[in-house]
Coordinates of C-alpha atoms and ligand atoms in Angstrom, one line a residue:
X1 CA 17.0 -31.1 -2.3
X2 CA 14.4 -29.9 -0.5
X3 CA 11.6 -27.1 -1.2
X4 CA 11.6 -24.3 0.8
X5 CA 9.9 -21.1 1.4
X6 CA 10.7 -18.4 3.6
X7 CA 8.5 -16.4 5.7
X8 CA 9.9 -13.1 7.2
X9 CA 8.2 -10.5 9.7
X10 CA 9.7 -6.9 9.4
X11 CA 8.8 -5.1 12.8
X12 CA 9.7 -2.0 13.6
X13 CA 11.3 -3.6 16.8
X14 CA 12.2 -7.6 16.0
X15 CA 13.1 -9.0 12.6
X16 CA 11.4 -12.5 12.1
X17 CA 12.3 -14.5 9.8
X18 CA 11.3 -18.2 8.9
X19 CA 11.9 -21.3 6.7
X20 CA 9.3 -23.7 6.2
X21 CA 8.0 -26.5 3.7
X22 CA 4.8 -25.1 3.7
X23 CA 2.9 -26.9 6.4
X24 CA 5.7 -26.0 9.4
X25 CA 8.2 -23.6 9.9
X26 CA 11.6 -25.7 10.2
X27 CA 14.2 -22.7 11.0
X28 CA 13.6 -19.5 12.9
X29 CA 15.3 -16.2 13.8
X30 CA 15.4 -13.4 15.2
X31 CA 17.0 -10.3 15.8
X32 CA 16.8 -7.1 16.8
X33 CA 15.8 -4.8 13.4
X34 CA 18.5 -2.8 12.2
X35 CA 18.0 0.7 11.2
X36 CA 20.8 2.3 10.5
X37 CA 19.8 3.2 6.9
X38 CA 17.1 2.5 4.7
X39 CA 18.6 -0.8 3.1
X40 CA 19.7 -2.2 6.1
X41 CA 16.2 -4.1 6.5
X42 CA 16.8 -5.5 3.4
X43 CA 20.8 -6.8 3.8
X44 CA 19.0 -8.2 7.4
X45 CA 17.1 -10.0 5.8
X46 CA 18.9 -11.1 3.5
X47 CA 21.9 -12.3 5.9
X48 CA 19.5 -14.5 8.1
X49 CA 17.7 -15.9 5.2
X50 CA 21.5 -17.4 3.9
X51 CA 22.2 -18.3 7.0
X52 CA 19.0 -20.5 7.4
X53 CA 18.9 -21.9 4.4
X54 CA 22.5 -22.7 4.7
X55 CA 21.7 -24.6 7.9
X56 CA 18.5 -26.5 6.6
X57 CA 19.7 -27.1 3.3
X58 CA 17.5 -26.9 0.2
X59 CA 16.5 -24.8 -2.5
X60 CA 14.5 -21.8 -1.4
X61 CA 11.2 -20.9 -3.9
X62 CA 10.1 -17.8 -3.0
X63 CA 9.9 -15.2 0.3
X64 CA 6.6 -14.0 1.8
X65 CA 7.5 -10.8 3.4
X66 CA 5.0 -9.3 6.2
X67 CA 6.1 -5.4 6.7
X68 CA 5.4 -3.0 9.3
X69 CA 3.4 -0.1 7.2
X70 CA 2.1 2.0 5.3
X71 CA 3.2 -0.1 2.4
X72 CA 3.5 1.1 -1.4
X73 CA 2.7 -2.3 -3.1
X74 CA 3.4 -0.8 -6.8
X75 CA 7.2 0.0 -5.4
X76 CA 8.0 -2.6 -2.8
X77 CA 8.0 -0.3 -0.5
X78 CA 7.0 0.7 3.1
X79 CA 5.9 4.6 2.7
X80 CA 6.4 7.4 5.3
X81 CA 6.5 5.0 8.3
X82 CA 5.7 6.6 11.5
X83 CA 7.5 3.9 13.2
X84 CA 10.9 3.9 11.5
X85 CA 13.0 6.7 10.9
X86 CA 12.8 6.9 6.9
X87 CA 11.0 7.6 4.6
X88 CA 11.5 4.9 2.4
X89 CA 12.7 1.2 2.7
X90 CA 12.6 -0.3 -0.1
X91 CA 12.1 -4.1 0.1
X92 CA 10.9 -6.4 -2.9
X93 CA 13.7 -5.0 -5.3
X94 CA 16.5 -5.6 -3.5
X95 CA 15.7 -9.0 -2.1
X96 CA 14.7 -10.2 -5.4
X97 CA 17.5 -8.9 -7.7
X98 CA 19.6 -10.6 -5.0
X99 CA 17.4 -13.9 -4.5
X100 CA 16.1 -14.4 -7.9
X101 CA 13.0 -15.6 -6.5
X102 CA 9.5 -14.4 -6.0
X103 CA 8.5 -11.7 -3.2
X104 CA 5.3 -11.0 -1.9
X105 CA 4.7 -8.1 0.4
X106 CA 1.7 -7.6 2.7
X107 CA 1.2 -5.6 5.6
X108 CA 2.1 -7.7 8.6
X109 CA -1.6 -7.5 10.7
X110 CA -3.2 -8.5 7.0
X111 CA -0.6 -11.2 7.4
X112 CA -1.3 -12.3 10.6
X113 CA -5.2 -12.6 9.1
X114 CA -3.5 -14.9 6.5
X115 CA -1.5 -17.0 9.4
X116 CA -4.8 -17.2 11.1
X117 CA -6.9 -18.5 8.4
X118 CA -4.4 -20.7 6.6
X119 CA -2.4 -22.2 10.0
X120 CA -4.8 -21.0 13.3
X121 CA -7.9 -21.0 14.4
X122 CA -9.7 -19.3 11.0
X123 CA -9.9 -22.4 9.5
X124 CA -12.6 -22.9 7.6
X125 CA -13.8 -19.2 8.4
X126 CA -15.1 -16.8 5.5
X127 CA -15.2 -14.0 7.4
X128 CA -12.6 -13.3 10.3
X129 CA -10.5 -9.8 11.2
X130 CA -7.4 -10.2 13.2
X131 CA -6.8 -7.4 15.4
X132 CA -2.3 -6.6 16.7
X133 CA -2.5 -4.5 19.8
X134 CA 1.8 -4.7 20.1
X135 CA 4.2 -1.4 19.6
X136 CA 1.6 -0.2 17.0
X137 CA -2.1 -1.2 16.4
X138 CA -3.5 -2.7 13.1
X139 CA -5.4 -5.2 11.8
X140 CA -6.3 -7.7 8.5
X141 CA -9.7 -8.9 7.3
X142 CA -10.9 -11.7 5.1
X143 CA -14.8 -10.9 4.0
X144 CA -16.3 -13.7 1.7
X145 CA -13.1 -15.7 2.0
X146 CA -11.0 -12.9 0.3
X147 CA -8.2 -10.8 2.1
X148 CA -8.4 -7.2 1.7
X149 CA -5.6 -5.8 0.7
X150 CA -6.5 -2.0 -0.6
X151 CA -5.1 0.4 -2.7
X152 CA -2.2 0.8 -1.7
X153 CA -1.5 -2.9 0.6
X154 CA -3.3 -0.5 3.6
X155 CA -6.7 -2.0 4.1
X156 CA -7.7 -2.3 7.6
X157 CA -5.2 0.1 9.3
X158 CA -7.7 0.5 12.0
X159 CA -4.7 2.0 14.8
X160 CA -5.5 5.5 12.8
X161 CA -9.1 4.9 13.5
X162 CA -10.2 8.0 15.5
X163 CA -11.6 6.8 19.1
X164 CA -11.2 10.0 21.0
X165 CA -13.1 13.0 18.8
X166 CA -11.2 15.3 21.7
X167 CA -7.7 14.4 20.1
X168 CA -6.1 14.1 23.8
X169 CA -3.0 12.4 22.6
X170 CA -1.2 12.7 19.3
X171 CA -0.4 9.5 17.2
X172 CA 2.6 8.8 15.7
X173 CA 1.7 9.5 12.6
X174 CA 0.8 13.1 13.7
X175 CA -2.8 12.9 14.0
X176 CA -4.7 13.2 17.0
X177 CA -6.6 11.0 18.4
X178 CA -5.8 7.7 16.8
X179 CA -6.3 4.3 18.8
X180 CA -3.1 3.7 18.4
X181 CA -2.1 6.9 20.5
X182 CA -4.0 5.4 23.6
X183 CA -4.0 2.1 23.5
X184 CA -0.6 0.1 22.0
X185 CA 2.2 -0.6 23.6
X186 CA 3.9 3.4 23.2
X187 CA 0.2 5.0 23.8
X188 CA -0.5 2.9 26.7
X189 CA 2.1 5.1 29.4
X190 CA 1.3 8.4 26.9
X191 CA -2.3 8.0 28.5
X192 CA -1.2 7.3 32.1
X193 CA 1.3 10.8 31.8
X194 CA -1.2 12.6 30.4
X195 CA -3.8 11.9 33.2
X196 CA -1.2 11.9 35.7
X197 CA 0.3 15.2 34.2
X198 CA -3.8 16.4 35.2
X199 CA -3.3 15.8 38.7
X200 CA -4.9 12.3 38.9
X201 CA -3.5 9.2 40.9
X202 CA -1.8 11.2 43.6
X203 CA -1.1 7.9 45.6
X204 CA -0.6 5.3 42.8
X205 CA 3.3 3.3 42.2
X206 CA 2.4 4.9 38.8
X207 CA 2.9 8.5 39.9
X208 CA 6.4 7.8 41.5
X209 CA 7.9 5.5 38.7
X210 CA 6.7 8.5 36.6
X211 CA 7.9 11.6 38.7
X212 CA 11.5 9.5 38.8
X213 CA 11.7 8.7 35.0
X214 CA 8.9 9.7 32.5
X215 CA 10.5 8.1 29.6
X216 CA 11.1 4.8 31.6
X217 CA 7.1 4.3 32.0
X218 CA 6.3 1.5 29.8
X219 CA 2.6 -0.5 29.6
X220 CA 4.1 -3.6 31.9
X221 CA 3.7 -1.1 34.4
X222 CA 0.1 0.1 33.8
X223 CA -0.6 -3.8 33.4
X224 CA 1.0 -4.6 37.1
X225 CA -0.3 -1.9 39.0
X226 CA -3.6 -2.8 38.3
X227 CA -2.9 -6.4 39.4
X228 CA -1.6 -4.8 42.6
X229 CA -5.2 -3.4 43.2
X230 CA -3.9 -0.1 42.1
X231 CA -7.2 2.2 42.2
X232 CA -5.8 4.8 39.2
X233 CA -4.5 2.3 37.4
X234 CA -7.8 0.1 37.4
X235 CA -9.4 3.6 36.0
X236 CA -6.6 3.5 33.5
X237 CA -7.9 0.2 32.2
X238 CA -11.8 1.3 32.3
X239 CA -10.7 3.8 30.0
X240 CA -8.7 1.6 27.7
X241 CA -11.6 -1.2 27.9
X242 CA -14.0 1.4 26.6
X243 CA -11.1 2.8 23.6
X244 CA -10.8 -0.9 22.6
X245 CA -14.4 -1.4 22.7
X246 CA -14.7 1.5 20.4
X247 CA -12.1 0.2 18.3
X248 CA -13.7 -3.2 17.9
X249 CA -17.0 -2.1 17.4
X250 CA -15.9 -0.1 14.4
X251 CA -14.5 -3.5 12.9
X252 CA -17.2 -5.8 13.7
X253 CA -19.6 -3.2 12.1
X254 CA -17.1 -2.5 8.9
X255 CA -16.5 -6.4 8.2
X256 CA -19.3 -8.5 9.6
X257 CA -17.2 -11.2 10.8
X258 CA -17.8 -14.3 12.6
X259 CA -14.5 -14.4 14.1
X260 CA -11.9 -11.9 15.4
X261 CA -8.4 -13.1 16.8
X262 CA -6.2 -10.6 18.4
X263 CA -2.4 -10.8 19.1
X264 CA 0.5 -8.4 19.4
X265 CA 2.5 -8.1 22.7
X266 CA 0.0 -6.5 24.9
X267 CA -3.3 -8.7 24.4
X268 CA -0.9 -11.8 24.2
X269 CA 0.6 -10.4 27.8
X270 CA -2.6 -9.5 29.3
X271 CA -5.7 -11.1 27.5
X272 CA -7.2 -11.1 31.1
X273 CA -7.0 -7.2 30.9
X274 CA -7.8 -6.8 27.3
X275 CA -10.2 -9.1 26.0
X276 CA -13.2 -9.2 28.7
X277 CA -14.2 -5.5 28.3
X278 CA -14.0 -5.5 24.4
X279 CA -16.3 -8.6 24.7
X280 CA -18.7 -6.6 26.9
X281 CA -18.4 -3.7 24.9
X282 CA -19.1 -5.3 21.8
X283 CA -22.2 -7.4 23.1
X284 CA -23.8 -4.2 24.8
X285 CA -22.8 -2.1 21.6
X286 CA -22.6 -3.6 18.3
X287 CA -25.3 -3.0 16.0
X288 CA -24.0 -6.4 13.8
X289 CA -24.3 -9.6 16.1
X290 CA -21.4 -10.1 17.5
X291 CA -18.4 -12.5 16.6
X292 CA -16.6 -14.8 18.4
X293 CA -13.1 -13.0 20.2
X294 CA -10.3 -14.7 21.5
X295 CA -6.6 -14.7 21.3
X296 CA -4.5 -16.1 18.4
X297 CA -3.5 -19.6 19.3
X298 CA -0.7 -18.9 16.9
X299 CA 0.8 -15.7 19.6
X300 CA 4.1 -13.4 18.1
X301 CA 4.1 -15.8 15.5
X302 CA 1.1 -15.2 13.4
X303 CA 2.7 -12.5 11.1
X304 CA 5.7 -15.0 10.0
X305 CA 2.7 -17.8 9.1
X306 CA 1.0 -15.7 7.2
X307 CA 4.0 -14.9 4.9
X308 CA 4.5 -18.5 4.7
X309 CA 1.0 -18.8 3.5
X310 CA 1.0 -16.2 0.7
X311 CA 3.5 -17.5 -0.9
X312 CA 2.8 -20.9 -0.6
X313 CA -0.4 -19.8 -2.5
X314 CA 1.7 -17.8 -5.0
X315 CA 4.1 -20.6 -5.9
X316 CA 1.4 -22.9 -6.3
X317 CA 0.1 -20.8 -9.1
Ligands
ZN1 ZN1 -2.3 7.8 13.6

């Protein structure tokens, strides 16, 4: 029979989960992430890993499991998550009372820095950061060749970095402030209402989608208005550019690394939007020399690799 090792990605939005032999993922799927309770991540989880395995066949070893945060490592757990409405799931426990097999947990951007150093294009890198700008913003960093993990599994949760000291927009964690407030995929149309809400862009597409549904302004709009020429949304982005920028900067001065990848659902949409002002920003700016930016090569999938790759490493032991 044989080995496998599963890899799963717990979003706050999609459930990922994986089978691989350790140098591939063989089976993949998703779903929607269910949240009717606080176990119900877990018994997800648990139903599509059966189901895969039962497909592939073989005897599963162990589960890296990538988890939206903030995570309590000593309990298993993911801790007062601004993003889900609990506030606890508890997550090693149950899977491995019910698996009888190992389960690692790590915050799903320090994940993605594992996917990108052990499957993508930090191979051979000492020193690389990953940045997700998705639903949320966070990141991972290896310095020296080690992955930071923290004291609690919450090293590098650079999306509560502050990047506005005039607190404009409140996070979802209840701070104000935070990158992730202006520049993920929820902050994005946040920033557009609240300088639309001041009078600005009284001829952009953005003003009427907004007057007709606030809600129902998401950051695909922001992204295709500027396409269209659209002059506030184009100042929308200068702003964003120069939040990222300051967002970057902060890592590349923190971590000293030679490489940063970034994925999550809006760089991987619109790296032509994202990436070139962060790169500008960080060559005018950055008091470290600056690293080499680019998209992960390994896109929504990054996450669900690096769970692979943990536990690879921890049933190799
Ligand atoms: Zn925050």
């Amino acid at each position: 029979m044989g080995k496998l090792l599963a890899g799963v990605d717990l979003g706050a939005s999609n459930l990922r989960v994986a089978l691989s032999d350790g140098e591939k993922l063989l089976v993949e799927r998703k779903e929607r992430t269910l949240l009717t309770d606080p176990l119900a991540p877990s018994r997800q989880i648990l139903s599509l890993l059966r189901s895969a395995v039962r497909e592939r066949g073989g005897r599963l070893l162990g589960v890296g499991l990538a988890s939206v945060g903030p995570l309590d490592l000593r309990r298993g757990e993911v801790r007062d998550p601004p993003n889900l409405p609990f506030r606890r799931v508890p997550l090693v426990k149950p899977l491995e009372e019910e698996l009888g097999v190992p389960v690692v947990l790590v915050h799903d951007c320090s994940a993605a820095a594992v996917g990108e150093k052990e499957f993508g294009a930090g191979r051979g890198v000492e020193d690389l950061a990953y940045v997700g700008l998705g639903t949320g913003i966070g990141g991972g960093a290896y310095v020296d060749g080690c992955l930071l993990w923290g004291k609690d599994g919450n090293a590098v949760e650079i999306g509560h970095l502050t990047v506005d000291p005039a607190g404009r927009l409140e996070c979802g964690c209840g701070r104000r402030g935070h990158w992730e407030a202006y520049c993920s995929g929820t902050g994005l149309p946040r920033l557009v209402g609240w300088r639309l809400k001041r009078g600005e862009g009284k001829d952009s597409s953005l003003r009427r989608r907004w007057e007709e549904d606030r809600q129902g302004l998401r950051a695909e709009h922001l992204f295709e208005a500027a396409g269209r020429g659209d002059a506030f949304a184009l100042r929308v982005l200068e702003e964003v550019g120069r939040l990222n920028g300051i967002g970057f900067t902060d890592l590349v001065e923190a971590y000293d690394p030679s490489l940063i990848t970034v994925g999550g659902s809006v760089a991987l949409r619109n790296g032509r939007w994202i990436l070139p002002p962060v790169r500008r920003w960080v060559r005018e700016r950055s008091y470290n020399r600056p690293p080499l930016l680019r998209l992960t090569p390994l896109g929504e999938r990054a996450g669900l690799y690096g769970a692979v790759g943990l536990i690879r490493r921890e049933v190799r032991r």
